[in-house]
mmCIF file of C-alpha atoms and ligand atoms in Angstrom:
data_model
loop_
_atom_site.group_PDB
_atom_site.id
_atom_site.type_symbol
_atom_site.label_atom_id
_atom_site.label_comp_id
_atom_site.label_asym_id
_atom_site.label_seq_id
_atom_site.Cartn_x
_atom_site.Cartn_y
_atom_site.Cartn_z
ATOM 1 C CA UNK A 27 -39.596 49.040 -20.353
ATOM 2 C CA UNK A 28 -39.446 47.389 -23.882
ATOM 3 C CA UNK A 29 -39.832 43.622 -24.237
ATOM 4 C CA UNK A 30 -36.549 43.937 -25.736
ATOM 5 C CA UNK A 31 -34.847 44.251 -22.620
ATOM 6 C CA UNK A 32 -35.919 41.520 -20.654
ATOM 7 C CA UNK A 33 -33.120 39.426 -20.081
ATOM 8 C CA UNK A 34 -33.688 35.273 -20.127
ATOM 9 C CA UNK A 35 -32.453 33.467 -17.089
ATOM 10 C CA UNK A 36 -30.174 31.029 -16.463
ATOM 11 C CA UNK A 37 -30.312 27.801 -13.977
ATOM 12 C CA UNK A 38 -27.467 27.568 -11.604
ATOM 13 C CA UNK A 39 -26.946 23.519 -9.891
ATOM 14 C CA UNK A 40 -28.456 24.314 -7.041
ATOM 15 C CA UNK A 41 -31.820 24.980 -9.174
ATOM 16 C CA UNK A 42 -31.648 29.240 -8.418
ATOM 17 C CA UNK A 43 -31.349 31.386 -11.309
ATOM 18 C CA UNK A 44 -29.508 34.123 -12.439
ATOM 19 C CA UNK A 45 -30.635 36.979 -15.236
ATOM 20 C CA UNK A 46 -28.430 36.382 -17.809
ATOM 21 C CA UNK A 47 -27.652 39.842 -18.343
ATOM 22 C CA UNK A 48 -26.446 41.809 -15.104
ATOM 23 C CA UNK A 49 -24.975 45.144 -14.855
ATOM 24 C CA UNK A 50 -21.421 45.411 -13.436
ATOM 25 C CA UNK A 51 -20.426 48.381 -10.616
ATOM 26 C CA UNK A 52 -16.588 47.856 -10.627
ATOM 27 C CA UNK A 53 -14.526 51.171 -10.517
ATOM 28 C CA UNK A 54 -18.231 53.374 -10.333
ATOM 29 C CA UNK A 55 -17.140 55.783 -7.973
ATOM 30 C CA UNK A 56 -19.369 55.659 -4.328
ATOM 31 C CA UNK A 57 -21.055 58.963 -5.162
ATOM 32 C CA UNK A 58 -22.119 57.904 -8.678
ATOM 33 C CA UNK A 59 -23.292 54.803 -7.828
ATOM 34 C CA UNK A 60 -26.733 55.251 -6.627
ATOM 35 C CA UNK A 61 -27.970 57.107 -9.596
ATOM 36 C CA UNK A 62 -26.327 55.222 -12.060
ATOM 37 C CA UNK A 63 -27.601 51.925 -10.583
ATOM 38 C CA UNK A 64 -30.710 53.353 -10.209
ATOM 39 C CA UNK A 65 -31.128 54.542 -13.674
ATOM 40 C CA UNK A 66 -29.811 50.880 -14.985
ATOM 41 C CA UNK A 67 -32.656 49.165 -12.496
ATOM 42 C CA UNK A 68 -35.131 51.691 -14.268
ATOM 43 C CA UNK A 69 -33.825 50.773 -18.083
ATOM 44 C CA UNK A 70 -34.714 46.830 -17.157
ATOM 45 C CA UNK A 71 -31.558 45.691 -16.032
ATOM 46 C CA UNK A 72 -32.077 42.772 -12.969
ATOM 47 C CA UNK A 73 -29.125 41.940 -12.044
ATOM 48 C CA UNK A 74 -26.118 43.692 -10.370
ATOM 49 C CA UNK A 75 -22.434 42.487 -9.905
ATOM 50 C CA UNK A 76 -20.565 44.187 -7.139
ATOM 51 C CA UNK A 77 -17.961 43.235 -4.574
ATOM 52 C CA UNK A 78 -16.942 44.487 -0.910
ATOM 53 C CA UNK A 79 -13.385 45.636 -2.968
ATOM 54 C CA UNK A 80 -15.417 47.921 -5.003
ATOM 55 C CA UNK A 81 -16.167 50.494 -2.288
ATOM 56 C CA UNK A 82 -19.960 50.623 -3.266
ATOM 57 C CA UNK A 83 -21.773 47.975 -1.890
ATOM 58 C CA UNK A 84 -24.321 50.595 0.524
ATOM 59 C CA UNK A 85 -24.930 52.385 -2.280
ATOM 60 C CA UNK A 86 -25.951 49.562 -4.267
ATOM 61 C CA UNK A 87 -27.856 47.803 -1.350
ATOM 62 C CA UNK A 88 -30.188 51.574 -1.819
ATOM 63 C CA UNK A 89 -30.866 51.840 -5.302
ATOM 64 C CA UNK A 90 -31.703 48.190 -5.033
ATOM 65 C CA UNK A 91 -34.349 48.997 -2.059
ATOM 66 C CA UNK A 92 -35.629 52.191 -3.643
ATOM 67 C CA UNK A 93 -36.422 50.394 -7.021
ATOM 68 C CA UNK A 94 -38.699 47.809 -4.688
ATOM 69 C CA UNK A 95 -37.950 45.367 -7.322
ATOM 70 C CA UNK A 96 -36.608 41.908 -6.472
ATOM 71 C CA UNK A 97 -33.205 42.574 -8.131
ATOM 72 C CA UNK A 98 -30.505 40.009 -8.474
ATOM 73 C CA UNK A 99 -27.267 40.380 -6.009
ATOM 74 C CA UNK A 100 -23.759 39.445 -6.318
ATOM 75 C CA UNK A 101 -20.933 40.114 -4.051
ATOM 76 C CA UNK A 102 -17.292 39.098 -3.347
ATOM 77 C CA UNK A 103 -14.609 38.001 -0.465
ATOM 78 C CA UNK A 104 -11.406 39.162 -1.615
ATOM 79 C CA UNK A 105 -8.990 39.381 0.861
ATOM 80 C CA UNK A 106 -5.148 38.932 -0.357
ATOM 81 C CA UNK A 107 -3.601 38.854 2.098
ATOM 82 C CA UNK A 108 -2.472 35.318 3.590
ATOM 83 C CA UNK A 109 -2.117 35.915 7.290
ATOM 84 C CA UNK A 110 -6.053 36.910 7.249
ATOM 85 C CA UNK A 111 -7.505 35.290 4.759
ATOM 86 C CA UNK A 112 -9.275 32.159 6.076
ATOM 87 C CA UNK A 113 -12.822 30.192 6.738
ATOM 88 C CA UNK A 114 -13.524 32.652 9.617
ATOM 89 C CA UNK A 115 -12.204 35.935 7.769
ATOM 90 C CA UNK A 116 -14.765 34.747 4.876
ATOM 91 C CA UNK A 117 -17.531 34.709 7.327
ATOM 92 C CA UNK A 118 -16.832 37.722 8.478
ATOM 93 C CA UNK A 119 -16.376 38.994 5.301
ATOM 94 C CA UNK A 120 -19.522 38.245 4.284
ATOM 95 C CA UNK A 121 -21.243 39.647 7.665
ATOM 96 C CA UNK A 122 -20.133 43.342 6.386
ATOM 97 C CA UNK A 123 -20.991 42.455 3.022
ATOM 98 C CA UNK A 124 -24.552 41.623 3.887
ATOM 99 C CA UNK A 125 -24.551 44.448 6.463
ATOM 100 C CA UNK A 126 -23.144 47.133 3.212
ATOM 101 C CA UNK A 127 -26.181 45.998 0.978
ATOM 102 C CA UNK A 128 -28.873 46.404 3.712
ATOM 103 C CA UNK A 129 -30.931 43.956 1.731
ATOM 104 C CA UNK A 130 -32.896 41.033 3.059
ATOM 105 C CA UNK A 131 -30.898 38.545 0.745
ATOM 106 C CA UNK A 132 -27.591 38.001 -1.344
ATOM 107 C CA UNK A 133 -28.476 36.226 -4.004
ATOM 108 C CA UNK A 134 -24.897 34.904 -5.228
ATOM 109 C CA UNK A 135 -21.335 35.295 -3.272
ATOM 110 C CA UNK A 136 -18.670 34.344 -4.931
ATOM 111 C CA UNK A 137 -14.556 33.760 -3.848
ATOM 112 C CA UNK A 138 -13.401 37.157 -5.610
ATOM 113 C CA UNK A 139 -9.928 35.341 -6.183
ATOM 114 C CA UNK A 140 -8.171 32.102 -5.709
ATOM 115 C CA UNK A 141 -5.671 32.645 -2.941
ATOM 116 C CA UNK A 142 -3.099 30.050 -4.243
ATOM 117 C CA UNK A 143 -0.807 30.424 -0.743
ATOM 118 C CA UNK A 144 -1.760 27.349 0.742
ATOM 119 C CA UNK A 145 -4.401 26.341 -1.130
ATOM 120 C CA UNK A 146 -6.295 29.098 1.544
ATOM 121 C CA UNK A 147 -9.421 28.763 -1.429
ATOM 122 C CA UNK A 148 -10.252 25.919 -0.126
ATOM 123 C CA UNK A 149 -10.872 27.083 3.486
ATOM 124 C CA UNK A 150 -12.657 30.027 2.244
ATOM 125 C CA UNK A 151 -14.844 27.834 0.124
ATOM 126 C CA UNK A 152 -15.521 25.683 3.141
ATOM 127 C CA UNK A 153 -17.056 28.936 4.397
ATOM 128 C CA UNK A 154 -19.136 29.938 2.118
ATOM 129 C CA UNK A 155 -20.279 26.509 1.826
ATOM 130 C CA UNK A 156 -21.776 26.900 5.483
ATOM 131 C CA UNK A 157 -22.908 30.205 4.628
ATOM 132 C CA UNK A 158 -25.067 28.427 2.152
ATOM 133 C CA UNK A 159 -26.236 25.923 4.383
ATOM 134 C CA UNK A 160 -27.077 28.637 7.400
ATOM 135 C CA UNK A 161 -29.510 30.374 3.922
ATOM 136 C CA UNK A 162 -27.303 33.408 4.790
ATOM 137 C CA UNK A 163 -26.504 33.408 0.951
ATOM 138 C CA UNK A 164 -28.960 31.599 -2.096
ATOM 139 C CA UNK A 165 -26.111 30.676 -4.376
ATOM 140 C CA UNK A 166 -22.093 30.118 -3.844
ATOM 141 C CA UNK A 167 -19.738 29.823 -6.649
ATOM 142 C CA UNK A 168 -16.194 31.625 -7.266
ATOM 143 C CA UNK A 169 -13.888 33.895 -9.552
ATOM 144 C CA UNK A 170 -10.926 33.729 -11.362
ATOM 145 C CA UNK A 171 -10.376 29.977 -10.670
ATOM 146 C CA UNK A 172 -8.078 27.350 -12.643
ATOM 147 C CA UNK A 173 -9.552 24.541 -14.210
ATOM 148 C CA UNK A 174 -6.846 22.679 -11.418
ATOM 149 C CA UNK A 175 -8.382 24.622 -8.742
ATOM 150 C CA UNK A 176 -11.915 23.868 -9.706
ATOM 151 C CA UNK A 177 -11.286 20.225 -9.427
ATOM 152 C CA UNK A 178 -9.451 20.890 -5.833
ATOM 153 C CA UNK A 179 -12.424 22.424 -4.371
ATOM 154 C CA UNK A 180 -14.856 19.537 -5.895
ATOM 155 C CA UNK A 181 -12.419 17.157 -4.817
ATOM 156 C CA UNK A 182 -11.812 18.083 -1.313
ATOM 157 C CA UNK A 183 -15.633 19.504 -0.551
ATOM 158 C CA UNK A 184 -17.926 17.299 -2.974
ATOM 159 C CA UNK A 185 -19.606 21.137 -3.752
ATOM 160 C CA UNK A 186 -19.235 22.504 -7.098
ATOM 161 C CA UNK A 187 -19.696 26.231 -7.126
ATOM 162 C CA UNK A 188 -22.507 27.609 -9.107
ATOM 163 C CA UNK A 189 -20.612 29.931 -11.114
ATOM 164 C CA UNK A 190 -17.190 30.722 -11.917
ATOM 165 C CA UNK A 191 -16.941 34.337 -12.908
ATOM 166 C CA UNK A 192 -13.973 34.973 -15.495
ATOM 167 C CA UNK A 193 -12.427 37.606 -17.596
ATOM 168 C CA UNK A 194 -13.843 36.708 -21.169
ATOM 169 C CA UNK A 195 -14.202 38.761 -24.262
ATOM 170 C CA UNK A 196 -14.341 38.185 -28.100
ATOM 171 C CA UNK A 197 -10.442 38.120 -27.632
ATOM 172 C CA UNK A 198 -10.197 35.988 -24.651
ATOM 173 C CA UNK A 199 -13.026 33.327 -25.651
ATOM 174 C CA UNK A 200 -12.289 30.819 -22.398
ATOM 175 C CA UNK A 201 -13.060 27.572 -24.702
ATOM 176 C CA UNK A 202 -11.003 25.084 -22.549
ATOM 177 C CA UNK A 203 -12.165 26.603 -19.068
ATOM 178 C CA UNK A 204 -16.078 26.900 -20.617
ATOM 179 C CA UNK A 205 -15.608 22.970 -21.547
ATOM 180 C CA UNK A 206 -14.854 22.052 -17.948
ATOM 181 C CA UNK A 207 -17.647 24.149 -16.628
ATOM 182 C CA UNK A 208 -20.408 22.868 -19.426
ATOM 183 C CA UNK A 209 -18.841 19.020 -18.003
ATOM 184 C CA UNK A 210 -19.295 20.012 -14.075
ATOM 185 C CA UNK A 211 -22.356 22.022 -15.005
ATOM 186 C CA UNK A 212 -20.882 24.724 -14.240
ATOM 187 C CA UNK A 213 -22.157 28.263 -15.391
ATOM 188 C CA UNK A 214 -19.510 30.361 -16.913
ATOM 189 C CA UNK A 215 -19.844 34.054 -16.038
ATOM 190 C CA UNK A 216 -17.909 37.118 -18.092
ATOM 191 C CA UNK A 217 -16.288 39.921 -16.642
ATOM 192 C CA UNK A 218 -15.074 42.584 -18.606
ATOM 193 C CA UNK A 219 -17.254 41.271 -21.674
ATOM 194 C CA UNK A 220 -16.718 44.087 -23.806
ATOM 195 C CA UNK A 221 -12.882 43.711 -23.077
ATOM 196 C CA UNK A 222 -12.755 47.161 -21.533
ATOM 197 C CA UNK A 223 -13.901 48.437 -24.801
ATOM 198 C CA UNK A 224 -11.098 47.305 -26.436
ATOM 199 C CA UNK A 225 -12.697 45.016 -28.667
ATOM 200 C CA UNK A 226 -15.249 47.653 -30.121
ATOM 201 C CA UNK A 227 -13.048 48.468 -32.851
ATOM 202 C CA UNK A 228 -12.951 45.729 -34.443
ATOM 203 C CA UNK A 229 -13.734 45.515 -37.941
ATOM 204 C CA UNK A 230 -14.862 41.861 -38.208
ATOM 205 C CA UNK A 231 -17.802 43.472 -35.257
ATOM 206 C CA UNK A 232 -18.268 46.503 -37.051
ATOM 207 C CA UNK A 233 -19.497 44.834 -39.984
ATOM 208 C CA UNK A 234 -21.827 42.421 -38.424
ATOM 209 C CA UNK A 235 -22.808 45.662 -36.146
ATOM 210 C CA UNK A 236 -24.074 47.542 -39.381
ATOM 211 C CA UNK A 237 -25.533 44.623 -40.957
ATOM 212 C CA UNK A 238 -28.254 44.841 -38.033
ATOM 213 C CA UNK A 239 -28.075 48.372 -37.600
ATOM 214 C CA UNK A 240 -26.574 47.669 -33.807
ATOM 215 C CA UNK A 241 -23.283 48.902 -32.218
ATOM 216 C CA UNK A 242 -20.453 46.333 -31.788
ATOM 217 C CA UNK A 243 -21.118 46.664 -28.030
ATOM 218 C CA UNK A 244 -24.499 45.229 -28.419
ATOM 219 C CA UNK A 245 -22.958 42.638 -31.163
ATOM 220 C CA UNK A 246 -20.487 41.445 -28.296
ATOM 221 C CA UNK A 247 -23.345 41.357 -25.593
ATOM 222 C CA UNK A 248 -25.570 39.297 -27.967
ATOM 223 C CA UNK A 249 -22.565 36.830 -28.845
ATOM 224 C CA UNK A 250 -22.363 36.311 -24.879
ATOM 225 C CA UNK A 251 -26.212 35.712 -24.519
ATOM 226 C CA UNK A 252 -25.849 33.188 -27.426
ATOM 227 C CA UNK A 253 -22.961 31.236 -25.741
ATOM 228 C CA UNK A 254 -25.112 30.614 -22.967
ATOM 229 C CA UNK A 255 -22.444 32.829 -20.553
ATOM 230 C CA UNK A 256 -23.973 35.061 -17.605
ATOM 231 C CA UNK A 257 -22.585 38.719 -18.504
ATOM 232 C CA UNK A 258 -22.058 41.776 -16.667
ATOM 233 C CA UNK A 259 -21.085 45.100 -18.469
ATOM 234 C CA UNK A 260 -20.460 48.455 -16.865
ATOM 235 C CA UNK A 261 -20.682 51.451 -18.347
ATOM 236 C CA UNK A 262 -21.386 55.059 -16.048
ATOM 237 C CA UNK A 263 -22.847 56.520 -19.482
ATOM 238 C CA UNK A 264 -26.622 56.236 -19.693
ATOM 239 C CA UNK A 265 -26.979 55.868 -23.449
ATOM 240 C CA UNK A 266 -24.393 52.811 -23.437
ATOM 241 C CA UNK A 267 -26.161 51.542 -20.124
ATOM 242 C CA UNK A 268 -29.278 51.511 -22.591
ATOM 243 C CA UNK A 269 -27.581 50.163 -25.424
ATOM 244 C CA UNK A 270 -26.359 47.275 -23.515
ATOM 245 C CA UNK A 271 -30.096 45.678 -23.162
ATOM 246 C CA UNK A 272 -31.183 46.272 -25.849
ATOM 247 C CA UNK A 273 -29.820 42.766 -27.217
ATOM 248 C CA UNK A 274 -32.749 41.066 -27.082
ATOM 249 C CA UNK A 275 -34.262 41.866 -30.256
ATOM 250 C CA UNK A 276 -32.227 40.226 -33.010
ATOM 251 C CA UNK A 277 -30.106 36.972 -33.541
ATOM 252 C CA UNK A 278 -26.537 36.365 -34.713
ATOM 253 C CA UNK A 279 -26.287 33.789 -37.402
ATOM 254 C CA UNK A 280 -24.557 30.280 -37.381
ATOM 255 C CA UNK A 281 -21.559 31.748 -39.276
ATOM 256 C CA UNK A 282 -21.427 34.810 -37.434
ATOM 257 C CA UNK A 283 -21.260 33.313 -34.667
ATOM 258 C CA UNK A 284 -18.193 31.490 -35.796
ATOM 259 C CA UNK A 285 -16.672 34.438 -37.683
ATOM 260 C CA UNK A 286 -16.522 35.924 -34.182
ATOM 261 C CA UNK A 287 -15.059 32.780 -32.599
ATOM 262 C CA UNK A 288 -12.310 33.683 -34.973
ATOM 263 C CA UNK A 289 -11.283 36.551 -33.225
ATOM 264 C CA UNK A 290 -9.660 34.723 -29.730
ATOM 265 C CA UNK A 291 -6.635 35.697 -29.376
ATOM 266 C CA UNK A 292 -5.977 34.383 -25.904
ATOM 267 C CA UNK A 293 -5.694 38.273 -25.129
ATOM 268 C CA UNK A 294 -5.735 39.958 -21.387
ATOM 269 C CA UNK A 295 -6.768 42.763 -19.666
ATOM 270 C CA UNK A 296 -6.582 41.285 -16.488
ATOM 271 C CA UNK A 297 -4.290 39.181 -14.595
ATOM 272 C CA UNK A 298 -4.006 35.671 -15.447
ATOM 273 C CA UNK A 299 -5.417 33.600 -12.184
ATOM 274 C CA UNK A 300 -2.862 30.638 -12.758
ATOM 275 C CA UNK A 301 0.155 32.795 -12.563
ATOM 276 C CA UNK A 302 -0.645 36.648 -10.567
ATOM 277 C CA UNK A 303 -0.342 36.369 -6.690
ATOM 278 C CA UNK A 304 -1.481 39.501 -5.592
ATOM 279 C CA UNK A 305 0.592 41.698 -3.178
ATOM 280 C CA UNK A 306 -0.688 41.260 0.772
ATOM 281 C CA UNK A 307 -1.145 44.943 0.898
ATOM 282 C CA UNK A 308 -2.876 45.552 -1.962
ATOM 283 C CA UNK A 309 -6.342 46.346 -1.071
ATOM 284 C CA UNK A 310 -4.615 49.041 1.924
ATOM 285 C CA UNK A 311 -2.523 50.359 -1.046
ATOM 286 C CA UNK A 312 -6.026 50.416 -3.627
ATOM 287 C CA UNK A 313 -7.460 52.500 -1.085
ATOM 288 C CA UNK A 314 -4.429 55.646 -0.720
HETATM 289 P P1 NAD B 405 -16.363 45.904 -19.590
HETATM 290 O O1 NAD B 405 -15.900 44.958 -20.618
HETATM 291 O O2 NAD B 405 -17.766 45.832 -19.120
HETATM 292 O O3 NAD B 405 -16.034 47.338 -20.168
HETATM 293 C C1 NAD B 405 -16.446 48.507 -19.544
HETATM 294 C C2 NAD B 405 -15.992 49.695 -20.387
HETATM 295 O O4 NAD B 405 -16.400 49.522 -21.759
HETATM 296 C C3 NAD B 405 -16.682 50.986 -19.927
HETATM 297 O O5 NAD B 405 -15.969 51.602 -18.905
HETATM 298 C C4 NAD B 405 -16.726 51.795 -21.211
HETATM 299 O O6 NAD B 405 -15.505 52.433 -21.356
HETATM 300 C C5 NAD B 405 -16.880 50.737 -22.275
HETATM 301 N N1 NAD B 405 -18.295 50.553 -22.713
HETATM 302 C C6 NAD B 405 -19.315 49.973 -22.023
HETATM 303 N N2 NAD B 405 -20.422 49.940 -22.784
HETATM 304 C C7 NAD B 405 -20.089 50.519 -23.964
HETATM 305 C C8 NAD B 405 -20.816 50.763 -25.154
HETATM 306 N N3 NAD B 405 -22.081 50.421 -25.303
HETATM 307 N N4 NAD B 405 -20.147 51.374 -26.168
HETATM 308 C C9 NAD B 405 -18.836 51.725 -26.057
HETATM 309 N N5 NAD B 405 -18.112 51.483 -24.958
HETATM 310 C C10 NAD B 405 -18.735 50.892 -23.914
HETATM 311 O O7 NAD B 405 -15.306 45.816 -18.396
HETATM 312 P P2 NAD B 405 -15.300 45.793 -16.807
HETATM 313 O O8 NAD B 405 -15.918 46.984 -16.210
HETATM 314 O O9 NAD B 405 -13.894 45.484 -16.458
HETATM 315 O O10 NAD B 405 -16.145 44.493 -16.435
HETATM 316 C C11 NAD B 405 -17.542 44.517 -16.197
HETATM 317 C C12 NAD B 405 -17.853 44.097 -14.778
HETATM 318 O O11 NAD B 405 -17.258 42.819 -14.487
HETATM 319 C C13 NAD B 405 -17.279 45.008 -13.696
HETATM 320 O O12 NAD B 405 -17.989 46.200 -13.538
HETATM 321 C C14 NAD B 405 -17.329 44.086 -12.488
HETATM 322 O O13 NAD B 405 -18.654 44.042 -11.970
HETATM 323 C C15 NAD B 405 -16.943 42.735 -13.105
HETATM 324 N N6 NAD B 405 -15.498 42.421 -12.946
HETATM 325 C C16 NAD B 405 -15.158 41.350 -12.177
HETATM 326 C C17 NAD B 405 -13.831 41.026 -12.008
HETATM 327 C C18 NAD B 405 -13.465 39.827 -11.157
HETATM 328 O O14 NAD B 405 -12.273 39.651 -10.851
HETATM 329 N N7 NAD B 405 -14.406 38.992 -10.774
HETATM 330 C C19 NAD B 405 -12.812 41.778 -12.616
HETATM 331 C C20 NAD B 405 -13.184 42.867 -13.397
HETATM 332 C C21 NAD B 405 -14.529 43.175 -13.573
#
């Protein structure tokens, strides 16, 4: 392993920490998943980011116990569905979860997404705030919430989650949601940090990419690390798996950092969490 690819850490509020760098699993096929988790464990990465919705979990939980290393863990309740989701549906949730992984410990479990019906978030937070307390889980936090909904859960429980785990990219920068969290101490995680690879085209990245003889990917990545965000890419391709850590050996300038802030465009992949209500059936109908 190069010293290049040793992520820094980040401390959460309840004084864990997370690798700053992870290595998302989210649409990695079940019968890829083992080697290509395996081969990002071997490249340096410590940190994974899965959820019981991806369909992968066991096959994380082994490439995490072959590697013998002590290997950061996230998972996810998502349940959309109204009529079950609830405190004890979270628990149980969590049980098969835990159970999937076949690891001693979960490091961080997060609310995969704010069920607005209502307000059941609030009863699955309660949840996973006993989880906490039982040390089933090291670290709580949640994804996809509203600033509104942040404040509801802090409100009602007096717990603020560790992490809130968000869709942000060079064009969907999160500056009013990453305010709140830097106020609640709050760390801000990004999903889909490279946009889905949509943003790798850019020219503006390009051109700071050549400057340091790096790939936009890795100019993206490096932005993140700089903002201080927790990020997880994904990529099934070893070379780009490698590329992604290797981050850690150059620095974006003061104006390149801004020349990238330029970019925002408030722009989407993913649903927006104040407005998408998912349909009941959806995870039966994800898995025809
Ligand atoms: P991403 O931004 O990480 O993009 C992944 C895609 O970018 C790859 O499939 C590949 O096509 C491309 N790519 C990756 N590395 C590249 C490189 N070096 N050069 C060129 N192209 C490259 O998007 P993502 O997979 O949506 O998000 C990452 C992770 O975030 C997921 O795997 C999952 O763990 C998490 N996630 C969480 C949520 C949530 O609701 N909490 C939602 C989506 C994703």
């Amino acid at each position: 392993m190069f010293s290049d690819t040793v992520s820094p850490t980040v401390k959460l509020n309840d004084n864990n920490t997370i690798p700053q760098l992870g290595f998302g699993v989210y649409q990695i096929p079940k019968s890829k998943t083992y080697n290509t988790v395996s081969t990002a464990i071997n490249m340096g990465y410590e940190h994974i980011d899965t959820a019981l919705s991806y369909g992968n979990e066991e096959e994380v939980g082994k490439a995490i116990d072959k590697s013998g290393k002590p290997i950061f863990v996230t998972t996810k309740y998502f349940n959309p569905n109204p009529k079950q989701h609830s405190y004890d549906n979270a628990k149980e949730h969590f049980k098969t979860s835990f159970d999937n992984l076949g690891l001693k410990k979960i490091d961080l479990f997060l609310i995969h997404w704010p069920i607005t019906k209502n307000k059941l978030y609030l009863d699955a937070w309660r949840a996973l705030i006993d989880l906490q307390k039982e040390e089933k889980v090291k670290s709580i936090g949640v994804s996809n919430f509203t600033q509104n909904q942040l404040t509801e859960l802090i409100e009602k429980t007096g717990v603020i989650p560790a992490i809130n785990q968000v869709e942000m990219h060079p064009y969907l920068q999160q500056v009013c949601l990453r305010d709140f969290h830097d106020r609640y101490g709050i760390v801000t995680e990004a999903w889909s940090p490279l946009g889905r690879g949509k943003v790798l085209d850019d020219k503006v990245l390009k051109d700071i990419a050549s400057h340091y003889g790096k790939t936009p990917a890795q100019i993206v990545l490096r932005w993140h690390m700089q903002l201080g965000v927790v990020t997880i890419p994904k990529s099934e391709t070893p070379h780009r798996v490698e590329e992604n850590i290797h981050i850690f050996d150059f620095q974006l300038t003061e104006d390149e950092m801004k020349t990238i802030e330029g970019l925002d465009r408030a722009e989407r992949n993913g649903p927006d969490p104040a407005e998408y209500v998912f349909p009941e059936d959806f995870l039966e109908k994800r898995k025809k």
